[in-house]
Short mmCIF file of C-alpha atoms in Angstrom, two decimals:
data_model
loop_
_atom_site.label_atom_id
_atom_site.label_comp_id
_atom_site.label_asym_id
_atom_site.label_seq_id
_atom_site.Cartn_x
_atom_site.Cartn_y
_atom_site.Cartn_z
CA UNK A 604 -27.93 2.33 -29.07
CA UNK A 605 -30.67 4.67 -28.81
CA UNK A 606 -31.34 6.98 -24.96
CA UNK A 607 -34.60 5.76 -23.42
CA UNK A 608 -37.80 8.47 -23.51
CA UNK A 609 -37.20 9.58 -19.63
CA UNK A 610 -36.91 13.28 -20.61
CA UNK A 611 -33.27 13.67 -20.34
CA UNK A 612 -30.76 14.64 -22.86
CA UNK A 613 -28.95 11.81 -24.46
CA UNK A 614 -25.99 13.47 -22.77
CA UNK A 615 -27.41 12.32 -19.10
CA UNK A 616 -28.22 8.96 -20.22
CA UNK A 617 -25.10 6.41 -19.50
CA UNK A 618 -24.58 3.38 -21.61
CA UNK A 619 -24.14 1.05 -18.75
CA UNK A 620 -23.46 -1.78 -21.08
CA UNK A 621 -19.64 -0.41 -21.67
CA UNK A 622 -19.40 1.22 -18.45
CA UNK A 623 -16.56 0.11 -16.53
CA UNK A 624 -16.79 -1.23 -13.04
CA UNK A 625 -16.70 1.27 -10.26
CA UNK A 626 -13.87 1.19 -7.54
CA UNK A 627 -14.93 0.54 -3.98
CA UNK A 628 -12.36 1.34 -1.47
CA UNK A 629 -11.57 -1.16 0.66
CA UNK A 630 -8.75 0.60 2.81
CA UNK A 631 -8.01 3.91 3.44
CA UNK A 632 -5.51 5.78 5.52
CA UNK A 633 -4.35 9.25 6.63
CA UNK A 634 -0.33 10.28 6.97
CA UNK A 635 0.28 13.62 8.25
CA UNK A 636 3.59 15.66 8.80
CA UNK A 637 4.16 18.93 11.22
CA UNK A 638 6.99 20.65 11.92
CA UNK A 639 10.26 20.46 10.68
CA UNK A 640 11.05 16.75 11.67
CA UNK A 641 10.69 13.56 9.58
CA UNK A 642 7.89 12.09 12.01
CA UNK A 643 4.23 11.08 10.34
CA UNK A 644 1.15 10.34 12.17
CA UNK A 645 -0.52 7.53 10.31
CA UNK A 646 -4.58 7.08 10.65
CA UNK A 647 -5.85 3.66 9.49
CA UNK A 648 -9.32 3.37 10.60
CA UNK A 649 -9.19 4.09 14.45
CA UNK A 650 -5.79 2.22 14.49
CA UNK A 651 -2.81 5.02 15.00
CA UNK A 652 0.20 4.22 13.58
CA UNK A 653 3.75 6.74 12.84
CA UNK A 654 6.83 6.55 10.62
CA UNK A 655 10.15 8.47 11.03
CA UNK A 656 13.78 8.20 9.30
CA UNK A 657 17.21 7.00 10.85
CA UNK A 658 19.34 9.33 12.23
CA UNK A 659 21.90 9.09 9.19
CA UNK A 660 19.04 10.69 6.92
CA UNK A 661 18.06 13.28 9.73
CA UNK A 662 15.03 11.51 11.50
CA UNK A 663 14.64 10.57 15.02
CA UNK A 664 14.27 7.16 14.31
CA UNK A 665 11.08 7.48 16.34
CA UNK A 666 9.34 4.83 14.39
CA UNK A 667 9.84 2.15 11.82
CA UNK A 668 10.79 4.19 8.47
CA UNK A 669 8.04 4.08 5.15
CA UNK A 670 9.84 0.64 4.03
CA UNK A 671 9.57 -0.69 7.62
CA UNK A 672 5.81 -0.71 6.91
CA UNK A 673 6.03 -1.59 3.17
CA UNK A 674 7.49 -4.70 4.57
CA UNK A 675 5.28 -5.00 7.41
CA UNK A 676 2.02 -4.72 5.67
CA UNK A 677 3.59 -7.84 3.36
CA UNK A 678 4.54 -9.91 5.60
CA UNK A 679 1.14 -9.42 7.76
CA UNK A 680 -0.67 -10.45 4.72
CA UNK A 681 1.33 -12.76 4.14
CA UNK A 682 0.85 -14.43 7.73
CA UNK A 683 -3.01 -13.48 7.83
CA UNK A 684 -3.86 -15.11 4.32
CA UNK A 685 -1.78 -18.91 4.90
CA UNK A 686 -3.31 -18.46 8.42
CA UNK A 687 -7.11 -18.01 6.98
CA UNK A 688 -6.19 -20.46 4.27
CA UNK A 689 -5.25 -23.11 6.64
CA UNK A 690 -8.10 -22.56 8.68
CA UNK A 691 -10.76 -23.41 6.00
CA UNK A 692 -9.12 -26.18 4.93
CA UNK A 693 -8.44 -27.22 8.54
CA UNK A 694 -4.79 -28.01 8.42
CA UNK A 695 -2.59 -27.80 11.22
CA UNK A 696 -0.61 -24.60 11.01
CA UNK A 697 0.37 -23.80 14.35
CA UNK A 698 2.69 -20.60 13.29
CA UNK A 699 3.16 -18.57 9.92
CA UNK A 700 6.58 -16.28 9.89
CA UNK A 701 7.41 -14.47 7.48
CA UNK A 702 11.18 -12.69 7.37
CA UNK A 703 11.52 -9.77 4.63
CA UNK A 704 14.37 -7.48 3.52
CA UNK A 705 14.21 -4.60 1.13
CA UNK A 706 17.90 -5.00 -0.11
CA UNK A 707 19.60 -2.15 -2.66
CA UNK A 708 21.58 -3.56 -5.59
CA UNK A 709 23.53 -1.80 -8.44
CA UNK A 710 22.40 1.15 -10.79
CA UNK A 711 19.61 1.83 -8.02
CA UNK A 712 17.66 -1.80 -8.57
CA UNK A 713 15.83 -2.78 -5.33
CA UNK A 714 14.40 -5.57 -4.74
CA UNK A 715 12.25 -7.45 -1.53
CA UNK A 716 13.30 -10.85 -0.26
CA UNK A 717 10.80 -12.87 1.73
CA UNK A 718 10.85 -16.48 3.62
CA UNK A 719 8.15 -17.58 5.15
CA UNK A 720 8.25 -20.18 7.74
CA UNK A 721 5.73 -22.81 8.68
CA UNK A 722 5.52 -24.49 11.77
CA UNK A 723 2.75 -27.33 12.31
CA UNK A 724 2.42 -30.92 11.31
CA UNK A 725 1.70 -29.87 7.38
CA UNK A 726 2.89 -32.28 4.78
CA UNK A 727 4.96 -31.42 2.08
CA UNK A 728 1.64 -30.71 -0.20
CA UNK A 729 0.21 -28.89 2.02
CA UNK A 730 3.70 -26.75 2.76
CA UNK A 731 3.81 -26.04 -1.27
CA UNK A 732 0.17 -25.14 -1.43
CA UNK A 733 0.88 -22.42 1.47
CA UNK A 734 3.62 -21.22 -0.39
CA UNK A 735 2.02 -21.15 -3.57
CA UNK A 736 -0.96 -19.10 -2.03
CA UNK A 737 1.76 -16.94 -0.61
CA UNK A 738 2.54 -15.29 -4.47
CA UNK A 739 -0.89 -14.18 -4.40
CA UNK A 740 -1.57 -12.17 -1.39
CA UNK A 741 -3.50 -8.65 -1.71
CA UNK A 742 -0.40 -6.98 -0.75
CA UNK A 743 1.59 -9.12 -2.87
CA UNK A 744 -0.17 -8.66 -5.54
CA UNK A 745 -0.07 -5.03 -5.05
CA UNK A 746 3.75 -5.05 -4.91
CA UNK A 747 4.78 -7.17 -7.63
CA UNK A 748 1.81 -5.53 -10.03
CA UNK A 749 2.63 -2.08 -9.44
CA UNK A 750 -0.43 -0.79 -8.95
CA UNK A 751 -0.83 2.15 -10.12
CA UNK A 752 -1.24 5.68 -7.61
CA UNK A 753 -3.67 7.95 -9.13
CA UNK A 754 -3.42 11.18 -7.94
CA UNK A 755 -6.77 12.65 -6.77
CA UNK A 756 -7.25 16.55 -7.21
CA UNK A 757 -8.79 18.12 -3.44
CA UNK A 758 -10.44 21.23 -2.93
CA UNK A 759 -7.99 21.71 0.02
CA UNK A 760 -4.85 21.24 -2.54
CA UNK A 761 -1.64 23.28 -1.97
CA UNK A 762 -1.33 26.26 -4.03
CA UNK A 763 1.80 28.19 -4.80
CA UNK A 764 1.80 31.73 -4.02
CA UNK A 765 4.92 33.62 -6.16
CA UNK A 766 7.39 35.23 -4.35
CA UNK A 767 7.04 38.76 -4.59
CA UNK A 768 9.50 40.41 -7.02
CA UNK A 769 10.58 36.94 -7.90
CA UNK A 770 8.76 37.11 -11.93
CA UNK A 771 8.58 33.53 -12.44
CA UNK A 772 8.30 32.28 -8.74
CA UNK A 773 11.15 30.41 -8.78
CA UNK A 774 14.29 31.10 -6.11
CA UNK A 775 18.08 30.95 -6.38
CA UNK A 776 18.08 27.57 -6.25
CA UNK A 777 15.71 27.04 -9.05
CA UNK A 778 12.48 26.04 -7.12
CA UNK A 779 9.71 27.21 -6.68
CA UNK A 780 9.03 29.83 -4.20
CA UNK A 781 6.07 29.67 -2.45
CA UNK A 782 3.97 29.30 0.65
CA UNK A 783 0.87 26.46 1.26
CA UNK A 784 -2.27 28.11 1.51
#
């Protein structure tokens, strides 16, 4: 494929006929940590919400932990989707509940368990059409995918400063001394 005449370098010209498709955020959020605790302030949107750890891994227990919100953002798609699913098709789901556990098994295997409960006058086709809209939920989706967390460089990214007299920056205990800039 040849660069159209427009006085640019080939270089500037993109082949938009193999470009891939852009991504366009559709959520976003902010979690921030001070001090010396285990508390985050979370930013989604104007919405404020916080995470902290049990006592027996030396949080407050302040707020729900990390996996208290993996499992909440789930199940709240979960609900959301059968109850905007239900609504186009005008069937009578009166209540969507979803139960979830995040349950440890051997050699460090996790796993999520989820039942969802629907309450309304639904018949059973209707039930296994909920349930089969269930498996593919944004967050679900997400989850059972693994979608992949790309790591985004930032201006504002921490930088190590060596410890002085320290020659390779790293402590007694092996890591890396430092400060954040």
């Amino acid at each position: 494929m040849t660069a159209p005449q427009t006085g640019h370098s080939p270089e500037d010209t993109m082949d938009t006929t193999t470009e891939a498709p852009a991504f366009v955020r559709s959520a976003a959020a902010v979690a921030t940590s001070t001090g010396e605790d285990y508390r985050v302030e979370i930013r989604s949107g104007h919405h404020k919400l916080a995470a902290d750890e049990p006592p027996s891994v030396g949080g407050a227990d302040t707020a729900t932990t990390p996996v208290g919100l993996l499992l909440s953002a789930l199940g709240s798609c979960t609900a959301i989707t059968l109850r905007m699913y239900a609504q186009r098709k005008d069937w009578p789901l009166e209540t969507v509940r979803v139960h979830l556990g995040y349950e440890k098994g051997p050699e460090k295997s996790v796993r999520i368990t989820r039942r969802i409960e629907l309450l309304g006058d639904l018949d059973e086709a209707q039930r296994a059409r909920l349930l089969d809209i269930a498996d593919r939920t944004p967050v679900t989706r997400a989850v059972r995918g693994g979608t992949p967390i790309v790591e985004q460089a930032h201006h504002g990214a921490v930088r190590w400063q060596h410890a002085a007299g320290s020659g390779s920056g790293a402590g007694a205990d092996g890591q890396e001394a430092g400060r954040h800039e």
